[in-house]
Short mmCIF file of C-alpha atoms in Angstrom, two decimals:
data_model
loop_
_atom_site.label_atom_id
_atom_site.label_comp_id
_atom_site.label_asym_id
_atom_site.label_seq_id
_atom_site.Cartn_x
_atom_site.Cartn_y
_atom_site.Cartn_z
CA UNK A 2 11.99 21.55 10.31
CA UNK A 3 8.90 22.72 8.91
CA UNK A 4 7.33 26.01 9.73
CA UNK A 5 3.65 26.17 10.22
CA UNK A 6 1.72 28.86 8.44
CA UNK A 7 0.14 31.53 11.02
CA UNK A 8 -3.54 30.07 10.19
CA UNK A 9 -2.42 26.51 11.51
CA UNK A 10 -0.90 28.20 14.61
CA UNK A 11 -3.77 29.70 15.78
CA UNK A 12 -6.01 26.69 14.86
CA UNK A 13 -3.18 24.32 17.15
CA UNK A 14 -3.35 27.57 19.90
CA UNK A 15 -7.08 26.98 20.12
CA UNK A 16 -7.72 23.58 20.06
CA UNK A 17 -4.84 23.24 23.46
CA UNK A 18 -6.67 26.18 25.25
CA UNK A 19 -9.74 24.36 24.04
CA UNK A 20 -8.50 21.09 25.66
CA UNK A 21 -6.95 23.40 28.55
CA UNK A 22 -11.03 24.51 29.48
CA UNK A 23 -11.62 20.37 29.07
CA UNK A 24 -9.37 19.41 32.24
CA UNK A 25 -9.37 22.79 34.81
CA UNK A 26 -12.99 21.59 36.27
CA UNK A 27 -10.62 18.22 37.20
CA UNK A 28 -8.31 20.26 39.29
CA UNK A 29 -11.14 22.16 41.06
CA UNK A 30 -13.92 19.25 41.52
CA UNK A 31 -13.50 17.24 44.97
CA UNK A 32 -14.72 14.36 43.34
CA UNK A 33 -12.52 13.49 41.41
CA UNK A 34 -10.60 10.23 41.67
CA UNK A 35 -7.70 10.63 41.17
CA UNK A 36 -6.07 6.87 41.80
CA UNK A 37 -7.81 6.07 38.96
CA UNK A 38 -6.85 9.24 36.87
CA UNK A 39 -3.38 8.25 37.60
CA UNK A 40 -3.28 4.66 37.16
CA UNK A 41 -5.22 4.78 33.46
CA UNK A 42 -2.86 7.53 32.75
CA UNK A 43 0.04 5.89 33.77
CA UNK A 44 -1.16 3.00 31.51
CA UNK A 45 -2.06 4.96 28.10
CA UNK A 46 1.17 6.38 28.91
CA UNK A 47 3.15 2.97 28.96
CA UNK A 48 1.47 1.83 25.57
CA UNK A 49 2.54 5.25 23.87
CA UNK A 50 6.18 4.82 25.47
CA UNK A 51 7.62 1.76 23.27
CA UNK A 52 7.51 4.00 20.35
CA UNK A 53 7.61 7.67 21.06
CA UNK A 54 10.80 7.07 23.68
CA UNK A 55 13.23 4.11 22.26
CA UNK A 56 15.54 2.83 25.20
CA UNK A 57 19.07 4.28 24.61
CA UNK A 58 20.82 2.66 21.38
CA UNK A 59 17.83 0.66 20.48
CA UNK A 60 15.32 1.41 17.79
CA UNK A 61 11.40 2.44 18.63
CA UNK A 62 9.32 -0.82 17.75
CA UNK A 63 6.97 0.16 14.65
CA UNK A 64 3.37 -0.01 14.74
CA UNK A 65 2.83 1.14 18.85
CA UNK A 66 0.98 3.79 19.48
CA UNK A 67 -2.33 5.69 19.87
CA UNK A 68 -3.63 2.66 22.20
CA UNK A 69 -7.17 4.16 22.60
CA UNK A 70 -9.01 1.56 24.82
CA UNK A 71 -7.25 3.13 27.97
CA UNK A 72 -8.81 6.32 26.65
CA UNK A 73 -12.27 4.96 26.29
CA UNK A 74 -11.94 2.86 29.21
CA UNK A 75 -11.69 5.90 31.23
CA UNK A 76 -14.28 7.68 29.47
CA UNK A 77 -16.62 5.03 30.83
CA UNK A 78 -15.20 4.88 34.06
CA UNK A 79 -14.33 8.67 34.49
CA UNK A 80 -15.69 11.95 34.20
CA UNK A 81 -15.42 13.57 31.18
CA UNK A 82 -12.91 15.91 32.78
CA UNK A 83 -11.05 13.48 34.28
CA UNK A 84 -10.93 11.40 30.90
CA UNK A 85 -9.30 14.16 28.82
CA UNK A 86 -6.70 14.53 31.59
CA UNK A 87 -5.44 10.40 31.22
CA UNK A 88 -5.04 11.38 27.46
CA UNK A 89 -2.68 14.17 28.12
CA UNK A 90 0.78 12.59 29.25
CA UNK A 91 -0.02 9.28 25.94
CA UNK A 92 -0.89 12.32 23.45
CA UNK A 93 2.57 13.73 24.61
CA UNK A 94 4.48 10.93 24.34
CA UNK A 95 3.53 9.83 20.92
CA UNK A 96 5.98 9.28 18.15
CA UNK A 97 5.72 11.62 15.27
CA UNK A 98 7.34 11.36 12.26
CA UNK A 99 8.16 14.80 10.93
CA UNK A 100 8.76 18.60 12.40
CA UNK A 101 8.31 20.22 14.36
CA UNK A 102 8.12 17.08 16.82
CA UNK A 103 6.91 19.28 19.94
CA UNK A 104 4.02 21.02 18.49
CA UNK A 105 2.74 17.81 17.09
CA UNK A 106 2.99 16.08 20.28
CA UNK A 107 1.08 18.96 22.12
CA UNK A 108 -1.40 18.17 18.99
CA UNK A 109 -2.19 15.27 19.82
CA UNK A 110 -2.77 15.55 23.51
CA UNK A 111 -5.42 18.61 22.53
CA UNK A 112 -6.83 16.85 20.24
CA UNK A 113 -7.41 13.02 22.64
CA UNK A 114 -7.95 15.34 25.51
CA UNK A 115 -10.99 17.48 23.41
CA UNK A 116 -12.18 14.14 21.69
CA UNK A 117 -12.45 12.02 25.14
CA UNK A 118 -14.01 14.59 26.98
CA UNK A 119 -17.12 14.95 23.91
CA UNK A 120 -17.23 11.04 24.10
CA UNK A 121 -17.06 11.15 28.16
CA UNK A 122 -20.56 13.74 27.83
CA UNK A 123 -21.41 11.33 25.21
CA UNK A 124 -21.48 8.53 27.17
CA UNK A 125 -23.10 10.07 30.13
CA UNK A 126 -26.17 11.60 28.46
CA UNK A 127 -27.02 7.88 27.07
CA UNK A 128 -25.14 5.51 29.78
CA UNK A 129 -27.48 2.60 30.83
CA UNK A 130 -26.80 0.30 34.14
CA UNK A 131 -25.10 -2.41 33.79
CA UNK A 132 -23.75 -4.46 30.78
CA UNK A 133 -25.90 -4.76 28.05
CA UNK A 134 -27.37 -1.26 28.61
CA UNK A 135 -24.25 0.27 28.17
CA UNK A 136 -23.12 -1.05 24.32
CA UNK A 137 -25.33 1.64 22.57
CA UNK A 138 -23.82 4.20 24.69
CA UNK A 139 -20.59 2.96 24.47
CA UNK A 140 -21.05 2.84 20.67
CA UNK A 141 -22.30 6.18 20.71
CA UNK A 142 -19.39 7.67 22.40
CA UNK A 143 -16.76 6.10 20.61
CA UNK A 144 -18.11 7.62 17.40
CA UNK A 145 -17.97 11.18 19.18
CA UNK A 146 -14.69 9.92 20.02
CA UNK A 147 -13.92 9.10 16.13
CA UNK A 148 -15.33 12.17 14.87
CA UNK A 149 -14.11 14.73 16.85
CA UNK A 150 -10.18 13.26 16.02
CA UNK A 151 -11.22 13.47 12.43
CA UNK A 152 -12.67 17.08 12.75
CA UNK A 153 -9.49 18.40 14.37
CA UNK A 154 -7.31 16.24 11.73
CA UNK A 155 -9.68 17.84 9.05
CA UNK A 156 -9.03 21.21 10.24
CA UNK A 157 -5.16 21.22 10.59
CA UNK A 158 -4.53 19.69 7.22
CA UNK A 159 -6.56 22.60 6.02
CA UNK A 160 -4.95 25.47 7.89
CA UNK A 161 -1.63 24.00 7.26
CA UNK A 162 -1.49 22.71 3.75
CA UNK A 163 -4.18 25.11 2.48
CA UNK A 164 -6.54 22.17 1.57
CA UNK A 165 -9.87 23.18 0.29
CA UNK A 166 -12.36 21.72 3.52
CA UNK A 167 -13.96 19.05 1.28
CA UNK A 168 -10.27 17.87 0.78
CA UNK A 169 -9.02 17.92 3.84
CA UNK A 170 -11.91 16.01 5.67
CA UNK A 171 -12.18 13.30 2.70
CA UNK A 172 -12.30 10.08 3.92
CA UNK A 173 -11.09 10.33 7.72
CA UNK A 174 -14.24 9.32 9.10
CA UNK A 175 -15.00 6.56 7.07
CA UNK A 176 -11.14 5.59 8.19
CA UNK A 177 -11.58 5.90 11.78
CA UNK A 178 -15.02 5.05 12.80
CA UNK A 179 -14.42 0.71 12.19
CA UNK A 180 -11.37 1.32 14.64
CA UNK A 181 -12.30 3.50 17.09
CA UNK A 182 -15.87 1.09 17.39
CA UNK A 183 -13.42 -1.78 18.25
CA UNK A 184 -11.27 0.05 20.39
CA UNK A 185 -14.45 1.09 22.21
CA UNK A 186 -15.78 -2.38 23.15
CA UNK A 187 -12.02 -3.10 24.52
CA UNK A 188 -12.25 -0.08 26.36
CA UNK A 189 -15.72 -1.29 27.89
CA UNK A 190 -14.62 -4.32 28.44
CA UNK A 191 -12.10 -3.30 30.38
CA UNK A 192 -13.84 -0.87 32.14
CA UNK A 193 -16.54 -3.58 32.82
CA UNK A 194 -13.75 -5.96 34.54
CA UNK A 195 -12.05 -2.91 36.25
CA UNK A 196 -16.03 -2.53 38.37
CA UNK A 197 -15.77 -6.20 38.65
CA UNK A 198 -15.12 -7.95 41.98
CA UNK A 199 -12.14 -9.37 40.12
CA UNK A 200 -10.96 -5.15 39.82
CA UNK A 201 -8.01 -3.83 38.20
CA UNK A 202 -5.91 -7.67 37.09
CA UNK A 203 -8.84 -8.53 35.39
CA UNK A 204 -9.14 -5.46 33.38
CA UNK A 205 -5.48 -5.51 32.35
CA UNK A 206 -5.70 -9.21 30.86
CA UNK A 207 -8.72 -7.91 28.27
CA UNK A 208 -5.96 -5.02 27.53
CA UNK A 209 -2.92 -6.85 27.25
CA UNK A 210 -4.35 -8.92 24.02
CA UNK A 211 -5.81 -6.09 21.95
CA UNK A 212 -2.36 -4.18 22.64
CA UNK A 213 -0.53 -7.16 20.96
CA UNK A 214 -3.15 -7.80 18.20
CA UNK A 215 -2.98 -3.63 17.60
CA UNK A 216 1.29 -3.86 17.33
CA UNK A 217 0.71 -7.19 14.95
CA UNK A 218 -1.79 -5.84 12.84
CA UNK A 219 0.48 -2.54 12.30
CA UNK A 220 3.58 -4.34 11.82
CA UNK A 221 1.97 -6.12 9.14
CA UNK A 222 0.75 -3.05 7.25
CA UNK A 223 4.41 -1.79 7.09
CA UNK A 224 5.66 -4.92 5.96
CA UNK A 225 3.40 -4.76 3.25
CA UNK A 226 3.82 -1.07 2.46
CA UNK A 227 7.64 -2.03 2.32
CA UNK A 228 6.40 -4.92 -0.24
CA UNK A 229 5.04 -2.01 -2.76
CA UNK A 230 7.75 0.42 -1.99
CA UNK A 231 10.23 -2.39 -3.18
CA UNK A 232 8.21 -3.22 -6.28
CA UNK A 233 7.93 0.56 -7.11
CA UNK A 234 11.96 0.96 -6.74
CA UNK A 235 12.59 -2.02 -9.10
CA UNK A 236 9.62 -0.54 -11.61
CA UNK A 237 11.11 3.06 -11.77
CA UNK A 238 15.24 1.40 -11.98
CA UNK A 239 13.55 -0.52 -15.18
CA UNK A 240 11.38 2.55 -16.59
CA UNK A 241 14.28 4.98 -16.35
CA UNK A 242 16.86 2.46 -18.01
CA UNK A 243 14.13 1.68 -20.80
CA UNK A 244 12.67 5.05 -20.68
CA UNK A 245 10.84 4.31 -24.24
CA UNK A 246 8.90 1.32 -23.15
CA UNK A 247 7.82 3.39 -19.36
CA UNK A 248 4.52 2.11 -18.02
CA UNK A 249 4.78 -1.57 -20.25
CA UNK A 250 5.51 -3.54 -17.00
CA UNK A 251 2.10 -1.78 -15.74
CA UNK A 252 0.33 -2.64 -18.55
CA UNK A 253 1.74 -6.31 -18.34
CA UNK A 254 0.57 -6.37 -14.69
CA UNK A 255 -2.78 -4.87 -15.80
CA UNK A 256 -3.38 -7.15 -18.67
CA UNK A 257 -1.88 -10.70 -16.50
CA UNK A 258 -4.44 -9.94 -13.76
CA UNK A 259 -7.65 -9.29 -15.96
CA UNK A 260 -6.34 -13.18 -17.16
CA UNK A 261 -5.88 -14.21 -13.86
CA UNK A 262 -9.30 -13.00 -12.97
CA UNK A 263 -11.28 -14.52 -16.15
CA UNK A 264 -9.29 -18.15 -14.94
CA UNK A 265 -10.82 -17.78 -11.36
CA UNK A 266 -7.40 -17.24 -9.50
CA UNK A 267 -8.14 -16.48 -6.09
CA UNK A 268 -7.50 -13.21 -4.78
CA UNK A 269 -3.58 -13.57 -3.30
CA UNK A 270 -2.29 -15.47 -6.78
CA UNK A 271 -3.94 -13.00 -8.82
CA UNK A 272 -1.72 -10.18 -6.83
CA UNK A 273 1.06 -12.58 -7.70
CA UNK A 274 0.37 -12.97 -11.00
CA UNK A 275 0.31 -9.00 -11.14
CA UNK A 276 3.57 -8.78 -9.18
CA UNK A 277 5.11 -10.44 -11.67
CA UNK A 278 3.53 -8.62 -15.12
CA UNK A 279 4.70 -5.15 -13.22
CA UNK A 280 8.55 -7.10 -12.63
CA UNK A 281 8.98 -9.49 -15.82
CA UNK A 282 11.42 -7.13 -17.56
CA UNK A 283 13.58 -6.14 -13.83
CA UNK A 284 16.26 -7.99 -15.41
CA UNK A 285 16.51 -5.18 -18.28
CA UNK A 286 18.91 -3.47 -15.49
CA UNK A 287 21.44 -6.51 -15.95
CA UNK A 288 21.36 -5.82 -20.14
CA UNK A 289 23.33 -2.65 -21.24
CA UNK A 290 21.89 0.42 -21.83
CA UNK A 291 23.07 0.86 -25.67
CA UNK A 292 21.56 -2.61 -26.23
CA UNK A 293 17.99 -1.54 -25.28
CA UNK A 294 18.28 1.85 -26.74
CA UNK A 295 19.95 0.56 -30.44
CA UNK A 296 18.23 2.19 -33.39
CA UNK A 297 18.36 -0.60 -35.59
CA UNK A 298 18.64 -4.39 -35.84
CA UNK A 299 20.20 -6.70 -33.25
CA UNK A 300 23.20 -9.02 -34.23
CA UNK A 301 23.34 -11.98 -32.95
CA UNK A 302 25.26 -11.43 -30.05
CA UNK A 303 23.53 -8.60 -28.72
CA UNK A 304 20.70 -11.14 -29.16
CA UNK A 305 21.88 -13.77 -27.41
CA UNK A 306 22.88 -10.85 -24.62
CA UNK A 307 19.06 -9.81 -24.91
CA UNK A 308 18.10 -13.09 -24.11
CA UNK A 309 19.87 -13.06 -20.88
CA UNK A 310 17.23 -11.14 -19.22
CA UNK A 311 15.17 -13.37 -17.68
CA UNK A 312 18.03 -14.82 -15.63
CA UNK A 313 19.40 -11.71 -14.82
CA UNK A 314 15.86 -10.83 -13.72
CA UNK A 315 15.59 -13.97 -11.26
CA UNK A 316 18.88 -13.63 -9.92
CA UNK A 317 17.77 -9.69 -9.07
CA UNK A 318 14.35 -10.79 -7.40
CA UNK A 319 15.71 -13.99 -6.09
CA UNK A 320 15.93 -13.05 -3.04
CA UNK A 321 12.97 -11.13 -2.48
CA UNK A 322 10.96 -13.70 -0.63
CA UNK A 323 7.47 -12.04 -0.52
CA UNK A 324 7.60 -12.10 -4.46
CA UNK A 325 6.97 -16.18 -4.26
CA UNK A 326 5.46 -17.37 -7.54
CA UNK A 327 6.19 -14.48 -9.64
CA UNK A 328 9.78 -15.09 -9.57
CA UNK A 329 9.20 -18.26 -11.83
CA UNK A 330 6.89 -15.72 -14.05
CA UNK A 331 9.84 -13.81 -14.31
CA UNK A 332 12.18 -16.85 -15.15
CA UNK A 333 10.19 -18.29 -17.89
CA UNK A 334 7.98 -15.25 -19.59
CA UNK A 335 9.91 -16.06 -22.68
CA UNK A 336 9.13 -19.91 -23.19
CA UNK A 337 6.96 -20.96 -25.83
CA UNK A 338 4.46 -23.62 -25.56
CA UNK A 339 6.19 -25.69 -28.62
CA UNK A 340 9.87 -25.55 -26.49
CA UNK A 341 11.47 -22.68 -28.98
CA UNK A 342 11.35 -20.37 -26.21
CA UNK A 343 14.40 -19.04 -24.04
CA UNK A 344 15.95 -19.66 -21.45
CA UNK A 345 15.94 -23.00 -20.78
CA UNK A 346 13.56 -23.97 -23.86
CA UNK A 347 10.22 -25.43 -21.55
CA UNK A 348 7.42 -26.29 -23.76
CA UNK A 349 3.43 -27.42 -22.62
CA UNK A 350 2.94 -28.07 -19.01
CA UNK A 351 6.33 -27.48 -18.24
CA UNK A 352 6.29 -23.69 -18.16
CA UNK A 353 4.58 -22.48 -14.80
CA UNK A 354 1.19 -21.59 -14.92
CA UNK A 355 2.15 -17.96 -14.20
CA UNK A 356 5.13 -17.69 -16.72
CA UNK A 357 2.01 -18.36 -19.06
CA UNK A 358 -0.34 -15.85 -18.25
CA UNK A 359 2.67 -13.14 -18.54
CA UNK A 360 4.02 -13.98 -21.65
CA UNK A 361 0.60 -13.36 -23.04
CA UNK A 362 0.16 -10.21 -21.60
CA UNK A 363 3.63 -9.22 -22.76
CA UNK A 364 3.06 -9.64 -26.32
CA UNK A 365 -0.52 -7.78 -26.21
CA UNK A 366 1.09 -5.00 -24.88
CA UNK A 367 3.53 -4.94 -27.02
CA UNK A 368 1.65 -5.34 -29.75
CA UNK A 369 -0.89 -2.44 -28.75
CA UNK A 370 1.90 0.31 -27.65
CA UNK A 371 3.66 2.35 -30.03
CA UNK A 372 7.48 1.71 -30.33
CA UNK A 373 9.68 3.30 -32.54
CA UNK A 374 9.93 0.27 -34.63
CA UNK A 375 6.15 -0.17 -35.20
CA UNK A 376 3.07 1.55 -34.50
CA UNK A 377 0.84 0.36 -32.28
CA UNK A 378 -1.82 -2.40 -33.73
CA UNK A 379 -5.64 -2.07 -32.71
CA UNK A 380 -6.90 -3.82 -29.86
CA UNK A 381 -9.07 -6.82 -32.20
CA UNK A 382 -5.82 -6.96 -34.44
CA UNK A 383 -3.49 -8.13 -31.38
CA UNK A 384 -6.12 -10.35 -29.71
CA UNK A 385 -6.69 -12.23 -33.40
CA UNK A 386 -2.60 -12.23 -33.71
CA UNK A 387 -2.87 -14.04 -30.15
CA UNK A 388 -5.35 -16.45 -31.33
CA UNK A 389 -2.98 -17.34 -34.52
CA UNK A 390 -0.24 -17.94 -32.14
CA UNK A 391 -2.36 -19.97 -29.55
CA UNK A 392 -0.97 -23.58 -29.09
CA UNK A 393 2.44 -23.11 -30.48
CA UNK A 394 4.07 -19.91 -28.79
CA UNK A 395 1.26 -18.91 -25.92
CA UNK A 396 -0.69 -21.03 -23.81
CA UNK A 397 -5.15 -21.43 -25.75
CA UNK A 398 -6.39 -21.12 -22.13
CA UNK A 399 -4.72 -18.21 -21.17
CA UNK A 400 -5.18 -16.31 -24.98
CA UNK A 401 -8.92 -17.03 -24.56
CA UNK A 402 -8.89 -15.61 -21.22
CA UNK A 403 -7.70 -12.14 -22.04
CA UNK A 404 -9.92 -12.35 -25.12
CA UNK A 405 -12.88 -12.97 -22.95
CA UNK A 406 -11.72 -10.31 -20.15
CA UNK A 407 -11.32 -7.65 -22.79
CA UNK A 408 -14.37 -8.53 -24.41
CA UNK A 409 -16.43 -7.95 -20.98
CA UNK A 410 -14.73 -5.05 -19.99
CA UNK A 411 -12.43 -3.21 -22.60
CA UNK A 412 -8.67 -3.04 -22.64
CA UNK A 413 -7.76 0.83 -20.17
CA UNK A 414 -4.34 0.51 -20.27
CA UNK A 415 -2.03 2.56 -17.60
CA UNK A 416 0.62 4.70 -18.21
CA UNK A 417 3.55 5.96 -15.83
CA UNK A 418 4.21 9.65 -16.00
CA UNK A 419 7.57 11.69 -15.06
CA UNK A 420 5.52 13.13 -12.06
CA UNK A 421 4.37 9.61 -10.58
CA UNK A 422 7.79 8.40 -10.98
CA UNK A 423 8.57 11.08 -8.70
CA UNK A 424 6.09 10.05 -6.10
CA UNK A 425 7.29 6.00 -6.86
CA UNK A 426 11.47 7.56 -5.95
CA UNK A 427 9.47 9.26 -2.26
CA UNK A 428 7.62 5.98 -1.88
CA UNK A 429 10.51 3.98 -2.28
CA UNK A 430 12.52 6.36 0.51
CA UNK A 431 9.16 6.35 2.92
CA UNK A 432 8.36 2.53 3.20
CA UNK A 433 6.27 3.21 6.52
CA UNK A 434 4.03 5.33 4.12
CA UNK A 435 0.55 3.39 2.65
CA UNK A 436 0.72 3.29 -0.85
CA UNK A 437 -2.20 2.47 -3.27
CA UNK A 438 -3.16 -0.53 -4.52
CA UNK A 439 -1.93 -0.80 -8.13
CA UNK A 440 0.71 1.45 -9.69
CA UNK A 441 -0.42 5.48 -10.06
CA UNK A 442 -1.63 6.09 -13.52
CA UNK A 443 -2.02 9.40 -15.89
CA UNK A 444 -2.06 10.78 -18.80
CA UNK A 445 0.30 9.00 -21.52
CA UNK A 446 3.41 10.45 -21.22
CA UNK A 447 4.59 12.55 -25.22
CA UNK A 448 7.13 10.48 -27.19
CA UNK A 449 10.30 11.22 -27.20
CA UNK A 450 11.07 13.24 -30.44
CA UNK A 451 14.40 10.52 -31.54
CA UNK A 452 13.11 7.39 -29.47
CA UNK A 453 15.50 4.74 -29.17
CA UNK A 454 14.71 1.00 -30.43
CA UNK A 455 13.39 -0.82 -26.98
CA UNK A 456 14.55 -4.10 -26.04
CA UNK A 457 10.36 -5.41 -25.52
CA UNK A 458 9.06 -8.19 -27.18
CA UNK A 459 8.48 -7.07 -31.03
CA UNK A 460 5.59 -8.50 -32.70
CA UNK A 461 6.81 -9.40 -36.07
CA UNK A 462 3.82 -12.03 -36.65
CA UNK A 463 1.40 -8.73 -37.28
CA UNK A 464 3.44 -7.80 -40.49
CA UNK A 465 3.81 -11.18 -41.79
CA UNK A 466 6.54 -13.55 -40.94
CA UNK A 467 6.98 -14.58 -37.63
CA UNK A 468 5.19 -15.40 -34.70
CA UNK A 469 4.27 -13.17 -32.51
CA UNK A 470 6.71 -11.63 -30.18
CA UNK A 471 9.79 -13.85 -31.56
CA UNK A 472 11.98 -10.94 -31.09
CA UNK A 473 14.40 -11.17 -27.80
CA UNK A 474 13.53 -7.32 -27.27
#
């Protein structure tokens, strides 16, 4: 369990007396109704349930939780008092993820209590009758609502990591305010049918869709952090097996979607496409280690063992089903447009579109990284070695596409370091956890001082006799 640091004690200690000061006037004001305190906070309290309380021997379903339109619906309905008091038992009963599970909980009932009431005197100072007059003060209080959460979420990152401010407050409201605006106009919609004749049924049929759209919506942003998390695992298996050639599936990925891009692949194929540069070489893990790390010449049995990769690479991601394409990408990367290739010796139009673009960007990388058996070539050296090649190993559409992308906007290759590996191995363990968009990238990582021969693609047409990439490795 973690222990806060005395700083974020205090800061928690004075946002729940804070939030404490918010509700008392509820307690002592005649007025206030309290059917309607109860029922709203009955119901913010059965959204938060689901996932902060699991029925016995059943798991929590992901993606519930902090339901805000019952909030905002009873900041319109309520006074501001009374509206920080329905977010107390929800706040409560949220699921948290890490220690110390109490003090977060009482978190974030200070902090929904503190933000509702600002949005409740919000709301009142600018509240309009009737309908139409009320969306600009609706709108109005749910950004109070928005930015007093990100405030308090500023503040206790920076009392309890030791963030500098600026840090700490980056990007949260820019986060919250699109979602907090649409839970607002549920929240007034519901309040709106909840003064209708049609009352409190009414209201619960606007709530009952968003709640459902809200759980979708977050289930499908944890399937697709688990996507990444999967692709990182398989990245960092291949990187540490083939430690010399760390960051080249990157690269590949890099390098197949700038070709993707200059075709006019629409958005989803191009992630494919990029998917499968990052994963062409996952079936390195299948190949043994003193085979990828030789110093020296292959024979030809260790070649034909080499070669093996790209089925061994299938068979891993074969059942991966949210890869789609790219598993053909990873099948045929090694075909040649004249039918020399391996493993199955496609030529033309029979190699997939996407098993094209990759073996491309395979050989330019490999041409334009350093490996212990040749020095990296120059950028206009690779792309003219491409070119040569064009038509009988690689694809003319797809060379000239890369030579045309690089031409508009430079090759900036990426690079895996030891430390983002790290953070890849916590990503991997943390699938619930958003992870960014393309693979981390630093600083170029120092040689190793006795670097082993890698198993990559080795461009022997750049010192004379061969075309390009011909080696297995």
């Amino acid at each position: 369990m973690r222990v806060l640091p005395p700083v974020a004690r205090a800061y928690i200690l004075g946002a729940v007396l804070a939030a404490v000061a918010c509700v008392v006037p509820a307690f002592t004001d005649p007025s206030t109704p309290w059917a309607d305190v109860a029922l709203l906070a009955a119901l913010y309290l059965g959204c938060e349930l689901p996932s902060g309380c699991p029925l016995p021997g059943r798991r929590a379903p992901e993606g519930i939780g902090s339901f805000l339109p019952v909030v905002l619906a009873a900041v319109f309905l309520l006074p501001p008092e009374a509206a920080a008091l329905v977010a107390v038992p929800g706040g409560l009963a949220q699921s948290v993820v890490r220690g110390p599970a109490g003090v977060r909980r009482v978190w974030h009932a200070a902090q929904q209590g503190l933000a509702a009431w600002t949005a409740g005197h919000t709301y009142g100072l600018l509240a309009g009758d009737g309908f139409p007059y009320a969306l600009l003060p609706a709108a109005a209080a749910a950004v109070a609502f928005c930015l007093v959460l990100t405030a308090l979420d500023g503040g206790v990152l920076a009392a309890a990591e030791s963030r500098p401010a600026a840090t700490a407050w980056r990007g949260l409201p820019a986060r919250s305010l699109l979602p907090s605006c649409v839970h607002g106009l549920v929240g007034l919609m519901m309040a709106v049918m909840w003064r209708s004749p049609y009352g409190l049924p009414a209201a619960l049929l606007v709530l009952l869709p968003m709640y459902v759209s809200c759980w979708v919506f977050a289930q499908y942003h944890r399937e697709h952090a688990a996507h990444r998390a999967t692709i990182r695992a398989l990245v960092q298996a291949v990187d540490i097996k083939d430690r010399y050639t760390r960051g080249h599936g990157e690269r590949v990925g890099q390098a197949s979607a700038m070709i993707a891009r200059e075709l006019g692949m629409a958005d989803d194929r191009r992630e494919v496409v990029r998917i499968a540069g990052i994963l062409h070489d996952v079936g390195k893990l299948g190949v043994p280690t003193r085979l990828l790390r030789k110093d020296g010449p292959l024979t030809p049995d260790e070649r034909r063992i080499i070669e093996l990769h790209p089925e061994y690479g299938h068979e891993i991601v074969r059942g991966i089903g949210f890869l789609g394409e790219a598993r053909s990408a990873i099948l045929h990367h090694h075909e040649r447009i004249d039918g020399s290739g391996y493993p199955y010796g496609l030529s033309g139009e029979q190699i997939p579109v996407l098993a094209r673009v990759v073996a491309v960007a395979d050989s330019f990388d490999a041409m334009t990284s350093t490996r212990s058996y040749s020095r990296a070539r120059p950028v206009p050296t690779a792309l003219a070695e491409l070119e040569r090649c064009a038509g009988t190993q690689f694809d003319p559409e797809m060379v000239r596409a890369l030579v045309d992308a690089i031409g508009r906007h430079g090759w900036h290759p990426v690079v895996t370091s030891d430390a983002d590996l790290q953070v890849i191995a916590a990503d991997a363990v943390d699938a619930a956890h958003p992870v960014p968009e393309a693979p981390a990238v630093s600083a170029a990582p120092p040689a190793p001082p006795a670097p082993a021969v890698s198993a990559e693609t080795v461009p022997e047409a750049v010192s004379g006799a061969a075309p390009a990439g011909r080696d297995a490795r």
